JSON list of C-alpha atoms in Angstrom, two decimals:
[
{"chain": "C", "resi": 1, "resn": "MET", "atom": "CA", "xyz": [-22.92, 6.86, 35.85]},
{"chain": "C", "resi": 2, "resn": "SER", "atom": "CA", "xyz": [-21.36, 4.21, 38.00]},
{"chain": "C", "resi": 3, "resn": "HIS", "atom": "CA", "xyz": [-24.43, 4.07, 40.20]},
{"chain": "C", "resi": 4, "resn": "GLN", "atom": "CA", "xyz": [-28.12, 4.46, 39.36]},
{"chain": "C", "resi": 5, "resn": "HIS", "atom": "CA", "xyz": [-30.74, 5.34, 41.90]},
{"chain": "C", "resi": 6, "resn": "GLY", "atom": "CA", "xyz": [-34.01, 3.52, 41.68]},
{"chain": "C", "resi": 7, "resn": "PRO", "atom": "CA", "xyz": [-36.54, 1.46, 43.59]},
{"chain": "C", "resi": 8, "resn": "ASP", "atom": "CA", "xyz": [-33.86, -0.94, 44.82]},
{"chain": "C", "resi": 9, "resn": "CYS", "atom": "CA", "xyz": [-31.73, 1.76, 46.46]},
{"chain": "C", "resi": 10, "resn": "ASN", "atom": "CA", "xyz": [-31.55, 1.67, 50.25]},
{"chain": "C", "resi": 11, "resn": "HIS", "atom": "CA", "xyz": [-31.82, 5.45, 50.73]},
{"chain": "C", "resi": 12, "resn": "GLY", "atom": "CA", "xyz": [-34.36, 6.35, 53.33]},
{"chain": "C", "resi": 13, "resn": "PRO", "atom": "CA", "xyz": [-36.57, 9.40, 53.04]},
{"chain": "C", "resi": 14, "resn": "GLY", "atom": "CA", "xyz": [-34.30, 11.45, 55.29]},
{"chain": "C", "resi": 15, "resn": "GLN", "atom": "CA", "xyz": [-30.97, 10.18, 54.02]},
{"chain": "C", "resi": 16, "resn": "GLN", "atom": "CA", "xyz": [-28.71, 12.08, 51.65]},
{"chain": "C", "resi": 17, "resn": "GLN", "atom": "CA", "xyz": [-28.55, 10.59, 48.17]},
{"chain": "C", "resi": 18, "resn": "THR", "atom": "CA", "xyz": [-25.16, 10.28, 46.49]},
{"chain": "C", "resi": 19, "resn": "ILE", "atom": "CA", "xyz": [-24.52, 9.80, 42.78]},
{"chain": "C", "resi": 20, "resn": "GLN", "atom": "CA", "xyz": [-21.03, 8.73, 41.84]},
{"chain": "C", "resi": 21, "resn": "VAL", "atom": "CA", "xyz": [-19.78, 10.31, 38.62]},
{"chain": "C", "resi": 22, "resn": "ASN", "atom": "CA", "xyz": [-17.00, 8.97, 36.43]},
{"chain": "C", "resi": 23, "resn": "ASP", "atom": "CA", "xyz": [-14.14, 11.10, 35.14]},
{"chain": "C", "resi": 24, "resn": "ALA", "atom": "CA", "xyz": [-15.14, 12.33, 31.67]},
{"chain": "C", "resi": 25, "resn": "ASN", "atom": "CA", "xyz": [-11.50, 12.94, 30.73]},
{"chain": "C", "resi": 26, "resn": "LYS", "atom": "CA", "xyz": [-11.00, 9.15, 30.68]},
{"chain": "C", "resi": 27, "resn": "ALA", "atom": "CA", "xyz": [-13.90, 8.62, 28.28]},
{"chain": "C", "resi": 28, "resn": "PRO", "atom": "CA", "xyz": [-13.43, 7.41, 24.67]},
{"chain": "C", "resi": 29, "resn": "GLU", "atom": "CA", "xyz": [-12.67, 10.02, 22.01]},
{"chain": "C", "resi": 30, "resn": "PHE", "atom": "CA", "xyz": [-16.04, 9.34, 20.40]},
{"chain": "C", "resi": 31, "resn": "SER", "atom": "CA", "xyz": [-17.86, 10.55, 23.51]},
{"chain": "C", "resi": 32, "resn": "LYS", "atom": "CA", "xyz": [-15.56, 13.57, 23.84]},
{"chain": "C", "resi": 33, "resn": "SER", "atom": "CA", "xyz": [-16.24, 14.53, 20.22]},
{"chain": "C", "resi": 34, "resn": "THR", "atom": "CA", "xyz": [-19.97, 14.15, 20.81]},
{"chain": "C", "resi": 35, "resn": "ALA", "atom": "CA", "xyz": [-19.86, 16.31, 23.94]},
{"chain": "C", "resi": 36, "resn": "SER", "atom": "CA", "xyz": [-17.79, 18.97, 22.16]},
{"chain": "C", "resi": 37, "resn": "TYR", "atom": "CA", "xyz": [-20.32, 19.02, 19.32]},
{"chain": "C", "resi": 38, "resn": "LEU", "atom": "CA", "xyz": [-23.29, 19.42, 21.68]},
{"chain": "C", "resi": 39, "resn": "LYS", "atom": "CA", "xyz": [-21.55, 22.24, 23.58]},
{"chain": "C", "resi": 40, "resn": "ASN", "atom": "CA", "xyz": [-20.88, 24.04, 20.29]},
{"chain": "C", "resi": 41, "resn": "GLU", "atom": "CA", "xyz": [-23.98, 26.20, 19.92]},
{"chain": "C", "resi": 42, "resn": "LYS", "atom": "CA", "xyz": [-23.30, 27.05, 16.26]},
{"chain": "C", "resi": 43, "resn": "LEU", "atom": "CA", "xyz": [-23.03, 23.41, 15.17]},
{"chain": "C", "resi": 44, "resn": "SER", "atom": "CA", "xyz": [-25.62, 21.75, 17.37]},
{"chain": "C", "resi": 45, "resn": "GLY", "atom": "CA", "xyz": [-28.07, 24.64, 17.62]},
{"chain": "C", "resi": 46, "resn": "MET", "atom": "CA", "xyz": [-28.43, 23.96, 21.35]},
{"chain": "C", "resi": 47, "resn": "LYS", "atom": "CA", "xyz": [-28.62, 27.17, 23.34]},
{"chain": "C", "resi": 48, "resn": "PRO", "atom": "CA", "xyz": [-27.61, 26.29, 26.91]},
{"chain": "C", "resi": 49, "resn": "ARG", "atom": "CA", "xyz": [-29.87, 27.24, 29.79]},
{"chain": "C", "resi": 50, "resn": "GLN", "atom": "CA", "xyz": [-28.50, 28.69, 33.00]},
{"chain": "C", "resi": 51, "resn": "GLY", "atom": "CA", "xyz": [-29.10, 27.07, 36.38]},
{"chain": "C", "resi": 52, "resn": "VAL", "atom": "CA", "xyz": [-27.68, 27.13, 39.89]},
{"chain": "C", "resi": 53, "resn": "PHE", "atom": "CA", "xyz": [-26.34, 23.98, 41.53]},
{"chain": "C", "resi": 54, "resn": "ASN", "atom": "CA", "xyz": [-24.75, 24.07, 44.99]},
{"chain": "C", "resi": 55, "resn": "GLY", "atom": "CA", "xyz": [-24.38, 27.84, 44.77]},
{"chain": "C", "resi": 56, "resn": "ARG", "atom": "CA", "xyz": [-22.61, 27.97, 41.40]},
{"chain": "C", "resi": 57, "resn": "ARG", "atom": "CA", "xyz": [-23.79, 28.61, 37.85]},
{"chain": "C", "resi": 58, "resn": "VAL", "atom": "CA", "xyz": [-24.19, 25.58, 35.59]},
{"chain": "C", "resi": 59, "resn": "GLU", "atom": "CA", "xyz": [-25.46, 24.96, 32.08]},
{"chain": "C", "resi": 60, "resn": "TYR", "atom": "CA", "xyz": [-28.19, 22.46, 31.25]},
{"chain": "C", "resi": 61, "resn": "PHE", "atom": "CA", "xyz": [-30.30, 21.40, 28.29]},
{"chain": "C", "resi": 62, "resn": "LYS", "atom": "CA", "xyz": [-33.42, 19.43, 27.44]},
{"chain": "C", "resi": 63, "resn": "GLY", "atom": "CA", "xyz": [-33.11, 15.83, 26.25]},
{"chain": "C", "resi": 64, "resn": "LYS", "atom": "CA", "xyz": [-35.28, 16.41, 23.19]},
{"chain": "C", "resi": 65, "resn": "ARG", "atom": "CA", "xyz": [-33.02, 19.21, 21.94]},
{"chain": "C", "resi": 66, "resn": "ALA", "atom": "CA", "xyz": [-29.93, 17.02, 22.32]},
{"chain": "C", "resi": 67, "resn": "ILE", "atom": "CA", "xyz": [-31.51, 14.12, 20.44]},
{"chain": "C", "resi": 68, "resn": "ASP", "atom": "CA", "xyz": [-32.53, 16.47, 17.63]},
{"chain": "C", "resi": 69, "resn": "ALA", "atom": "CA", "xyz": [-28.96, 17.79, 17.47]},
{"chain": "C", "resi": 70, "resn": "LEU", "atom": "CA", "xyz": [-27.49, 14.28, 17.22]},
{"chain": "C", "resi": 71, "resn": "LEU", "atom": "CA", "xyz": [-29.71, 13.54, 14.23]},
{"chain": "C", "resi": 72, "resn": "LYS", "atom": "CA", "xyz": [-28.48, 16.57, 12.27]},
{"chain": "C", "resi": 73, "resn": "GLU", "atom": "CA", "xyz": [-26.13, 16.27, 9.31]},
{"chain": "C", "resi": 74, "resn": "ASP", "atom": "CA", "xyz": [-23.56, 18.44, 11.12]},
{"chain": "C", "resi": 75, "resn": "TYR", "atom": "CA", "xyz": [-23.09, 15.71, 13.73]},
{"chain": "C", "resi": 76, "resn": "ALA", "atom": "CA", "xyz": [-22.52, 13.10, 11.03]},
{"chain": "C", "resi": 77, "resn": "LYS", "atom": "CA", "xyz": [-19.76, 15.30, 9.59]},
{"chain": "C", "resi": 78, "resn": "VAL", "atom": "CA", "xyz": [-18.10, 15.55, 13.00]},
{"chain": "C", "resi": 79, "resn": "ILE", "atom": "CA", "xyz": [-17.97, 11.86, 13.95]},
{"chain": "C", "resi": 80, "resn": "GLN", "atom": "CA", "xyz": [-18.09, 10.23, 10.48]},
{"chain": "C", "resi": 81, "resn": "LYS", "atom": "CA", "xyz": [-18.85, 6.84, 12.05]},
{"chain": "C", "resi": 82, "resn": "ASP", "atom": "CA", "xyz": [-21.52, 5.19, 14.19]},
{"chain": "C", "resi": 83, "resn": "ILE", "atom": "CA", "xyz": [-23.97, 7.78, 12.91]},
{"chain": "C", "resi": 84, "resn": "PRO", "atom": "CA", "xyz": [-27.34, 7.55, 14.72]},
{"chain": "C", "resi": 85, "resn": "LYS", "atom": "CA", "xyz": [-30.22, 6.75, 12.40]},
{"chain": "C", "resi": 86, "resn": "SER", "atom": "CA", "xyz": [-33.08, 6.94, 14.87]},
{"chain": "C", "resi": 87, "resn": "ARG", "atom": "CA", "xyz": [-34.03, 8.65, 18.09]},
{"chain": "C", "resi": 88, "resn": "GLU", "atom": "CA", "xyz": [-33.29, 5.44, 19.96]},
{"chain": "C", "resi": 89, "resn": "ASP", "atom": "CA", "xyz": [-29.70, 5.47, 18.62]},
{"chain": "C", "resi": 90, "resn": "ALA", "atom": "CA", "xyz": [-29.31, 9.11, 19.67]},
{"chain": "C", "resi": 91, "resn": "SER", "atom": "CA", "xyz": [-30.67, 8.29, 23.14]},
{"chain": "C", "resi": 92, "resn": "ALA", "atom": "CA", "xyz": [-28.10, 5.51, 23.48]},
{"chain": "C", "resi": 93, "resn": "ILE", "atom": "CA", "xyz": [-25.30, 7.97, 22.66]},
{"chain": "C", "resi": 94, "resn": "LEU", "atom": "CA", "xyz": [-26.61, 10.39, 25.30]},
{"chain": "C", "resi": 95, "resn": "ASN", "atom": "CA", "xyz": [-26.81, 7.54, 27.78]},
{"chain": "C", "resi": 96, "resn": "ASP", "atom": "CA", "xyz": [-23.10, 6.89, 27.21]},
{"chain": "C", "resi": 97, "resn": "LEU", "atom": "CA", "xyz": [-22.38, 10.55, 27.93]},
{"chain": "C", "resi": 98, "resn": "GLY", "atom": "CA", "xyz": [-24.11, 10.14, 31.28]},
{"chain": "C", "resi": 99, "resn": "ARG", "atom": "CA", "xyz": [-22.32, 6.87, 31.98]},
{"chain": "C", "resi": 100, "resn": "TYR", "atom": "CA", "xyz": [-18.92, 8.45, 31.30]},
{"chain": "C", "resi": 101, "resn": "GLY", "atom": "CA", "xyz": [-19.62, 11.50, 33.47]},
{"chain": "C", "resi": 102, "resn": "PHE", "atom": "CA", "xyz": [-20.34, 14.21, 30.90]},
{"chain": "C", "resi": 103, "resn": "ILE", "atom": "CA", "xyz": [-23.93, 14.96, 31.89]},
{"chain": "C", "resi": 104, "resn": "LEU", "atom": "CA", "xyz": [-26.26, 14.43, 34.84]},
{"chain": "C", "resi": 105, "resn": "ARG", "atom": "CA", "xyz": [-30.03, 14.23, 34.84]},
{"chain": "C", "resi": 106, "resn": "ILE", "atom": "CA", "xyz": [-31.56, 16.98, 36.97]},
{"chain": "C", "resi": 107, "resn": "ASP", "atom": "CA", "xyz": [-34.87, 18.33, 38.21]},
{"chain": "C", "resi": 108, "resn": "ARG", "atom": "CA", "xyz": [-35.60, 22.04, 37.90]},
{"chain": "C", "resi": 109, "resn": "GLY", "atom": "CA", "xyz": [-36.76, 24.08, 40.86]},
{"chain": "C", "resi": 110, "resn": "GLU", "atom": "CA", "xyz": [-37.94, 27.65, 41.29]},
{"chain": "C", "resi": 111, "resn": "SER", "atom": "CA", "xyz": [-36.25, 30.65, 39.71]},
{"chain": "C", "resi": 112, "resn": "ILE", "atom": "CA", "xyz": [-33.91, 32.61, 41.95]},
{"chain": "C", "resi": 113, "resn": "ASN", "atom": "CA", "xyz": [-35.16, 36.12, 41.18]},
{"chain": "C", "resi": 114, "resn": "GLY", "atom": "CA", "xyz": [-38.42, 35.52, 39.39]},
{"chain": "C", "resi": 115, "resn": "LYS", "atom": "CA", "xyz": [-39.16, 34.88, 35.72]},
{"chain": "C", "resi": 116, "resn": "GLY", "atom": "CA", "xyz": [-36.15, 34.87, 33.41]},
{"chain": "C", "resi": 117, "resn": "SER", "atom": "CA", "xyz": [-33.57, 34.25, 36.14]},
{"chain": "C", "resi": 118, "resn": "PRO", "atom": "CA", "xyz": [-31.63, 30.96, 36.54]},
{"chain": "C", "resi": 119, "resn": "ARG", "atom": "CA", "xyz": [-33.46, 28.08, 38.20]},
{"chain": "C", "resi": 120, "resn": "ILE", "atom": "CA", "xyz": [-32.19, 25.99, 41.06]},
{"chain": "C", "resi": 121, "resn": "VAL", "atom": "CA", "xyz": [-31.41, 22.47, 39.84]},
{"chain": "C", "resi": 122, "resn": "GLN", "atom": "CA", "xyz": [-30.94, 19.22, 41.75]},
{"chain": "C", "resi": 123, "resn": "PRO", "atom": "CA", "xyz": [-29.83, 15.74, 40.57]},
{"chain": "C", "resi": 124, "resn": "ASN", "atom": "CA", "xyz": [-32.62, 13.35, 39.75]},
{"chain": "C", "resi": 125, "resn": "PRO", "atom": "CA", "xyz": [-32.40, 10.14, 41.83]},
{"chain": "C", "resi": 126, "resn": "VAL", "atom": "CA", "xyz": [-33.04, 8.00, 38.72]},
{"chain": "C", "resi": 127, "resn": "GLN", "atom": "CA", "xyz": [-30.54, 8.57, 35.94]},
{"chain": "C", "resi": 128, "resn": "GLY", "atom": "CA", "xyz": [-31.67, 7.85, 32.39]},
{"chain": "C", "resi": 129, "resn": "ILE", "atom": "CA", "xyz": [-32.38, 9.47, 29.05]},
{"chain": "C", "resi": 130, "resn": "GLN", "atom": "CA", "xyz": [-35.83, 10.87, 28.45]},
{"chain": "C", "resi": 131, "resn": "GLU", "atom": "CA", "xyz": [-36.76, 13.53, 25.92]},
{"chain": "C", "resi": 132, "resn": "ASP", "atom": "CA", "xyz": [-38.74, 15.62, 28.39]},
{"chain": "C", "resi": 133, "resn": "SER", "atom": "CA", "xyz": [-36.02, 15.55, 31.07]},
{"chain": "C", "resi": 134, "resn": "TYR", "atom": "CA", "xyz": [-33.21, 18.04, 31.67]},
{"chain": "C", "resi": 135, "resn": "TYR", "atom": "CA", "xyz": [-29.48, 17.34, 31.84]},
{"chain": "C", "resi": 136, "resn": "MET", "atom": "CA", "xyz": [-26.68, 19.36, 33.42]},
{"chain": "C", "resi": 137, "resn": "TRP", "atom": "CA", "xyz": [-23.20, 19.57, 31.94]},
{"chain": "C", "resi": 138, "resn": "LEU", "atom": "CA", "xyz": [-20.53, 18.21, 34.29]},
{"chain": "C", "resi": 139, "resn": "TRP", "atom": "CA", "xyz": [-17.80, 18.34, 31.65]},
{"chain": "C", "resi": 140, "resn": "GLU", "atom": "CA", "xyz": [-16.38, 21.79, 30.96]},
{"chain": "C", "resi": 141, "resn": "GLY", "atom": "CA", "xyz": [-14.49, 20.79, 27.82]},
{"chain": "C", "resi": 142, "resn": "SER", "atom": "CA", "xyz": [-10.88, 21.51, 26.99]},
{"chain": "C", "resi": 143, "resn": "GLN", "atom": "CA", "xyz": [-9.32, 24.08, 29.30]},
{"chain": "C", "resi": 144, "resn": "PHE", "atom": "CA", "xyz": [-6.46, 24.92, 26.91]},
{"chain": "C", "resi": 145, "resn": "ARG", "atom": "CA", "xyz": [-8.07, 28.12, 25.62]},
{"chain": "C", "resi": 146, "resn": "LEU", "atom": "CA", "xyz": [-8.89, 29.17, 29.18]},
{"chain": "C", "resi": 147, "resn": "TYR", "atom": "CA", "xyz": [-5.29, 28.75, 30.27]},
{"chain": "C", "resi": 148, "resn": "VAL", "atom": "CA", "xyz": [-3.96, 30.58, 27.21]},
{"chain": "C", "resi": 149, "resn": "GLY", "atom": "CA", "xyz": [-6.44, 33.41, 27.75]},
{"chain": "C", "resi": 150, "resn": "ALA", "atom": "CA", "xyz": [-5.45, 33.72, 31.41]},
{"chain": "C", "resi": 151, "resn": "ALA", "atom": "CA", "xyz": [-1.75, 33.81, 30.48]},
{"chain": "C", "resi": 152, "resn": "LEU", "atom": "CA", "xyz": [-2.38, 36.50, 27.85]},
{"chain": "C", "resi": 153, "resn": "LEU", "atom": "CA", "xyz": [-4.40, 38.53, 30.36]},
{"chain": "C", "resi": 154, "resn": "VAL", "atom": "CA", "xyz": [-1.59, 38.42, 32.93]},
{"chain": "C", "resi": 155, "resn": "ALA", "atom": "CA", "xyz": [0.98, 39.31, 30.25]},
{"chain": "C", "resi": 156, "resn": "THR", "atom": "CA", "xyz": [-1.15, 42.26, 29.09]},
{"chain": "C", "resi": 157, "resn": "ILE", "atom": "CA", "xyz": [-1.52, 43.60, 32.65]},
{"chain": "C", "resi": 158, "resn": "LEU", "atom": "CA", "xyz": [2.22, 43.31, 33.27]},
{"chain": "C", "resi": 159, "resn": "ALA", "atom": "CA", "xyz": [2.98, 45.02, 29.96]},
{"chain": "C", "resi": 160, "resn": "ALA", "atom": "CA", "xyz": [0.60, 47.88, 30.83]},
{"chain": "C", "resi": 161, "resn": "VAL", "atom": "CA", "xyz": [2.14, 48.31, 34.30]},
{"chain": "C", "resi": 162, "resn": "LEU", "atom": "CA", "xyz": [5.65, 48.39, 32.80]},
{"chain": "C", "resi": 163, "resn": "PHE", "atom": "CA", "xyz": [4.66, 50.81, 30.03]},
{"chain": "C", "resi": 164, "resn": "PRO", "atom": "CA", "xyz": [6.85, 53.66, 31.40]},
{"chain": "C", "resi": 165, "resn": "LEU", "atom": "CA", "xyz": [9.87, 51.37, 31.03]},
{"chain": "C", "resi": 166, "resn": "TRP", "atom": "CA", "xyz": [9.22, 50.61, 27.38]},
{"chain": "C", "resi": 167, "resn": "PRO", "atom": "CA", "xyz": [11.66, 51.94, 24.77]},
{"chain": "C", "resi": 168, "resn": "SER", "atom": "CA", "xyz": [10.60, 55.24, 23.24]},
{"chain": "C", "resi": 169, "resn": "PHE", "atom": "CA", "xyz": [9.96, 53.75, 19.77]},
{"chain": "C", "resi": 170, "resn": "LEU", "atom": "CA", "xyz": [7.54, 51.19, 21.22]},
{"chain": "C", "resi": 171, "resn": "ARG", "atom": "CA", "xyz": [5.62, 53.84, 23.15]},
{"chain": "C", "resi": 172, "resn": "LEU", "atom": "CA", "xyz": [5.42, 55.97, 20.02]},
{"chain": "C", "resi": 173, "resn": "GLY", "atom": "CA", "xyz": [4.14, 52.98, 18.04]},
{"chain": "C", "resi": 174, "resn": "VAL", "atom": "CA", "xyz": [1.44, 52.30, 20.64]},
{"chain": "C", "resi": 175, "resn": "TRP", "atom": "CA", "xyz": [0.38, 55.95, 20.48]},
{"chain": "C", "resi": 176, "resn": "TYR", "atom": "CA", "xyz": [0.01, 55.82, 16.69]},
{"chain": "C", "resi": 177, "resn": "LEU", "atom": "CA", "xyz": [-1.88, 52.53, 16.94]},
{"chain": "C", "resi": 178, "resn": "SER", "atom": "CA", "xyz": [-4.31, 53.90, 19.53]},
{"chain": "C", "resi": 179, "resn": "MET", "atom": "CA", "xyz": [-4.91, 57.02, 17.43]},
{"chain": "C", "resi": 180, "resn": "GLY", "atom": "CA", "xyz": [-5.61, 54.82, 14.39]},
{"chain": "C", "resi": 181, "resn": "ILE", "atom": "CA", "xyz": [-8.14, 52.75, 16.33]},
{"chain": "C", "resi": 182, "resn": "LEU", "atom": "CA", "xyz": [-9.86, 55.89, 17.64]},
{"chain": "C", "resi": 183, "resn": "CYS", "atom": "CA", "xyz": [-10.11, 57.25, 14.09]},
{"chain": "C", "resi": 184, "resn": "LEU", "atom": "CA", "xyz": [-11.68, 54.00, 12.87]},
{"chain": "C", "resi": 185, "resn": "VAL", "atom": "CA", "xyz": [-14.22, 54.03, 15.70]},
{"chain": "C", "resi": 186, "resn": "GLY", "atom": "CA", "xyz": [-15.04, 57.67, 14.99]},
{"chain": "C", "resi": 187, "resn": "LEU", "atom": "CA", "xyz": [-15.44, 56.92, 11.28]},
{"chain": "C", "resi": 188, "resn": "PHE", "atom": "CA", "xyz": [-17.82, 54.06, 12.09]},
{"chain": "C", "resi": 189, "resn": "PHE", "atom": "CA", "xyz": [-20.05, 56.28, 14.23]},
{"chain": "C", "resi": 190, "resn": "ALA", "atom": "CA", "xyz": [-19.95, 59.00, 11.57]},
{"chain": "C", "resi": 191, "resn": "ILE", "atom": "CA", "xyz": [-21.14, 56.52, 8.92]},
{"chain": "C", "resi": 192, "resn": "ALA", "atom": "CA", "xyz": [-23.90, 55.30, 11.23]},
{"chain": "C", "resi": 193, "resn": "LEU", "atom": "CA", "xyz": [-25.05, 58.88, 11.84]},
{"chain": "C", "resi": 194, "resn": "ILE", "atom": "CA", "xyz": [-24.97, 59.78, 8.13]},
{"chain": "C", "resi": 195, "resn": "ARG", "atom": "CA", "xyz": [-26.97, 56.70, 7.11]},
{"chain": "C", "resi": 196, "resn": "LEU", "atom": "CA", "xyz": [-29.58, 57.48, 9.77]},
{"chain": "C", "resi": 197, "resn": "VAL", "atom": "CA", "xyz": [-29.94, 61.08, 8.56]},
{"chain": "C", "resi": 198, "resn": "LEU", "atom": "CA", "xyz": [-30.27, 59.92, 4.94]},
{"chain": "C", "resi": 199, "resn": "TYR", "atom": "CA", "xyz": [-32.93, 57.41, 5.93]},
{"chain": "C", "resi": 200, "resn": "VAL", "atom": "CA", "xyz": [-34.96, 59.99, 7.87]},
{"chain": "C", "resi": 201, "resn": "ILE", "atom": "CA", "xyz": [-34.81, 62.41, 4.92]},
{"chain": "C", "resi": 202, "resn": "SER", "atom": "CA", "xyz": [-35.69, 59.79, 2.30]},
{"chain": "C", "resi": 203, "resn": "TYR", "atom": "CA", "xyz": [-38.48, 58.07, 4.24]},
{"chain": "C", "resi": 204, "resn": "PRO", "atom": "CA", "xyz": [-41.25, 60.65, 3.56]},
{"chain": "C", "resi": 205, "resn": "ILE", "atom": "CA", "xyz": [-40.01, 61.38, 0.01]},
{"chain": "C", "resi": 206, "resn": "LEU", "atom": "CA", "xyz": [-39.28, 57.98, -1.53]},
{"chain": "C", "resi": 207, "resn": "PRO", "atom": "CA", "xyz": [-41.66, 54.99, -1.68]},
{"chain": "C", "resi": 208, "resn": "ARG", "atom": "CA", "xyz": [-39.15, 53.03, 0.39]},
{"chain": "C", "resi": 209, "resn": "GLY", "atom": "CA", "xyz": [-36.58, 54.25, 2.88]},
{"chain": "C", "resi": 210, "resn": "PHE", "atom": "CA", "xyz": [-33.00, 54.62, 1.60]},
{"chain": "C", "resi": 211, "resn": "TRP", "atom": "CA", "xyz": [-30.18, 52.94, 3.53]},
{"chain": "C", "resi": 212, "resn": "LEU", "atom": "CA", "xyz": [-26.46, 53.57, 3.11]},
{"chain": "C", "resi": 213, "resn": "PHE", "atom": "CA", "xyz": [-24.58, 50.31, 3.79]},
{"chain": "C", "resi": 214, "resn": "PRO", "atom": "CA", "xyz": [-27.76, 48.35, 4.67]},
{"chain": "C", "resi": 215, "resn": "ASN", "atom": "CA", "xyz": [-25.74, 45.46, 6.16]},
{"chain": "C", "resi": 216, "resn": "LEU", "atom": "CA", "xyz": [-23.72, 47.65, 8.52]},
{"chain": "C", "resi": 217, "resn": "PHE", "atom": "CA", "xyz": [-25.31, 46.23, 11.68]},
{"chain": "C", "resi": 218, "resn": "GLU", "atom": "CA", "xyz": [-26.12, 42.76, 10.34]},
{"chain": "C", "resi": 219, "resn": "ASP", "atom": "CA", "xyz": [-24.56, 39.58, 11.74]},
{"chain": "C", "resi": 220, "resn": "CYS", "atom": "CA", "xyz": [-21.90, 39.12, 9.06]},
{"chain": "C", "resi": 221, "resn": "GLY", "atom": "CA", "xyz": [-18.20, 39.67, 8.37]},
{"chain": "C", "resi": 222, "resn": "VAL", "atom": "CA", "xyz": [-16.45, 43.03, 8.33]},
{"chain": "C", "resi": 223, "resn": "LEU", "atom": "CA", "xyz": [-16.22, 43.23, 4.54]},
{"chain": "C", "resi": 224, "resn": "GLU", "atom": "CA", "xyz": [-19.79, 41.98, 4.07]},
{"chain": "C", "resi": 225, "resn": "SER", "atom": "CA", "xyz": [-21.04, 44.82, 6.30]},
{"chain": "C", "resi": 226, "resn": "PHE", "atom": "CA", "xyz": [-20.14, 47.33, 3.57]},
{"chain": "C", "resi": 227, "resn": "VAL", "atom": "CA", "xyz": [-21.69, 45.38, 0.69]},
{"chain": "C", "resi": 228, "resn": "PRO", "atom": "CA", "xyz": [-23.85, 46.51, -1.03]},
{"chain": "C", "resi": 229, "resn": "LEU", "atom": "CA", "xyz": [-23.20, 50.25, -0.97]},
{"chain": "C", "resi": 230, "resn": "TYR", "atom": "CA", "xyz": [-26.87, 51.17, -0.61]},
{"chain": "C", "resi": 231, "resn": "GLY", "atom": "CA", "xyz": [-30.31, 49.59, -0.41]},
{"chain": "C", "resi": 232, "resn": "PHE", "atom": "CA", "xyz": [-33.97, 50.21, 0.30]},
{"chain": "C", "resi": 233, "resn": "ASP", "atom": "CA", "xyz": [-36.55, 48.96, 2.76]},
{"chain": "C", "resi": 234, "resn": "GLU", "atom": "CA", "xyz": [-38.37, 45.78, 1.85]},
{"chain": "C", "resi": 235, "resn": "VAL", "atom": "CA", "xyz": [-41.69, 46.15, 0.09]},
{"chain": "C", "resi": 236, "resn": "ARG", "atom": "CA", "xyz": [-44.49, 46.10, 2.62]},
{"chain": "C", "resi": 237, "resn": "GLU", "atom": "CA", "xyz": [-47.29, 43.69, 1.93]},
{"chain": "C", "resi": 238, "resn": "LYS", "atom": "CA", "xyz": [-50.62, 45.42, 1.73]},
{"chain": "C", "resi": 239, "resn": "LYS", "atom": "CA", "xyz": [-53.16, 44.07, 4.14]},
{"chain": "C", "resi": 240, "resn": "VAL", "atom": "CA", "xyz": [-56.30, 42.95, 2.38]},
{"chain": "C", "resi": 241, "resn": "LYS", "atom": "CA", "xyz": [-59.36, 43.91, 4.33]},
{"chain": "C", "resi": 242, "resn": "LYS", "atom": "CA", "xyz": [-61.96, 41.23, 4.39]},
{"chain": "C", "resi": 243, "resn": "ALA", "atom": "CA", "xyz": [-65.41, 42.39, 3.45]},
{"chain": "C", "resi": 244, "resn": "GLU", "atom": "CA", "xyz": [-67.67, 42.20, 6.41]},
{"chain": "C", "resi": 245, "resn": "THR", "atom": "CA", "xyz": [-70.74, 40.08, 5.91]},
{"chain": "C", "resi": 246, "resn": "PRO", "atom": "CA", "xyz": [-73.85, 41.88, 7.07]},
{"chain": "C", "resi": 247, "resn": "ILE", "atom": "CA", "xyz": [-75.73, 40.14, 9.79]},
{"chain": "C", "resi": 248, "resn": "VAL", "atom": "CA", "xyz": [-79.30, 39.40, 8.79]},
{"chain": "C", "resi": 249, "resn": "ASN", "atom": "CA", "xyz": [-81.77, 38.82, 11.55]},
{"chain": "C", "resi": 250, "resn": "LYS", "atom": "CA", "xyz": [-84.09, 36.06, 10.58]},
{"chain": "C", "resi": 251, "resn": "THR", "atom": "CA", "xyz": [-87.51, 36.21, 12.05]},
{"chain": "C", "resi": 252, "resn": "GLU", "atom": "CA", "xyz": [-89.72, 33.24, 12.02]}
]
């Protein structure tokens, strides 16, 4: 940040406080790589929280989670230099992100619609890195994918509107393609129904329930969803009942 609020600031109790923020796009590549890593949930493990600032949705995170992410091996693989070796080093890197305009320290307010809904957030007058503080993302990252997605969306809408003007062979190809997709979707639901029926039948008969394609709904690739062909429920651990100790009333 180009300006820090603190005890020496001349803001009165009724005056509006202003925090000047630098342009993150002019920051060094090291800081951009760090910010991209932290915004990547799969690499950093940081699940962003949702807040509301000036009437719009924003993402924020806790300082402790960011410091933990910077000390992971995945971050060392991303930057390959100036690797933080302590929490103080990681805090210094986060401080640079604030100084270059990537993040802003905030205070959380009340939830908008009760528990579980986004909280209202406001900038903290004193900017700094603390593990128990929260920080809002000001940098939205590269907009290239957003622009490409918007262009593809517009092109798709135009193509759909002009569908009657397509050549007959293209319209026939689209019809065959849509029928193929519908058949695949129908086959998927048929497999899901069959595996459920087999499980219900096998559950009271076999010691463990039988599953056809046990990884069908797991978080894995398409091919991995159909491997192995079948499986069984995991063995349930038997609960060992503790013997109750009889209570003996001692009389003096």
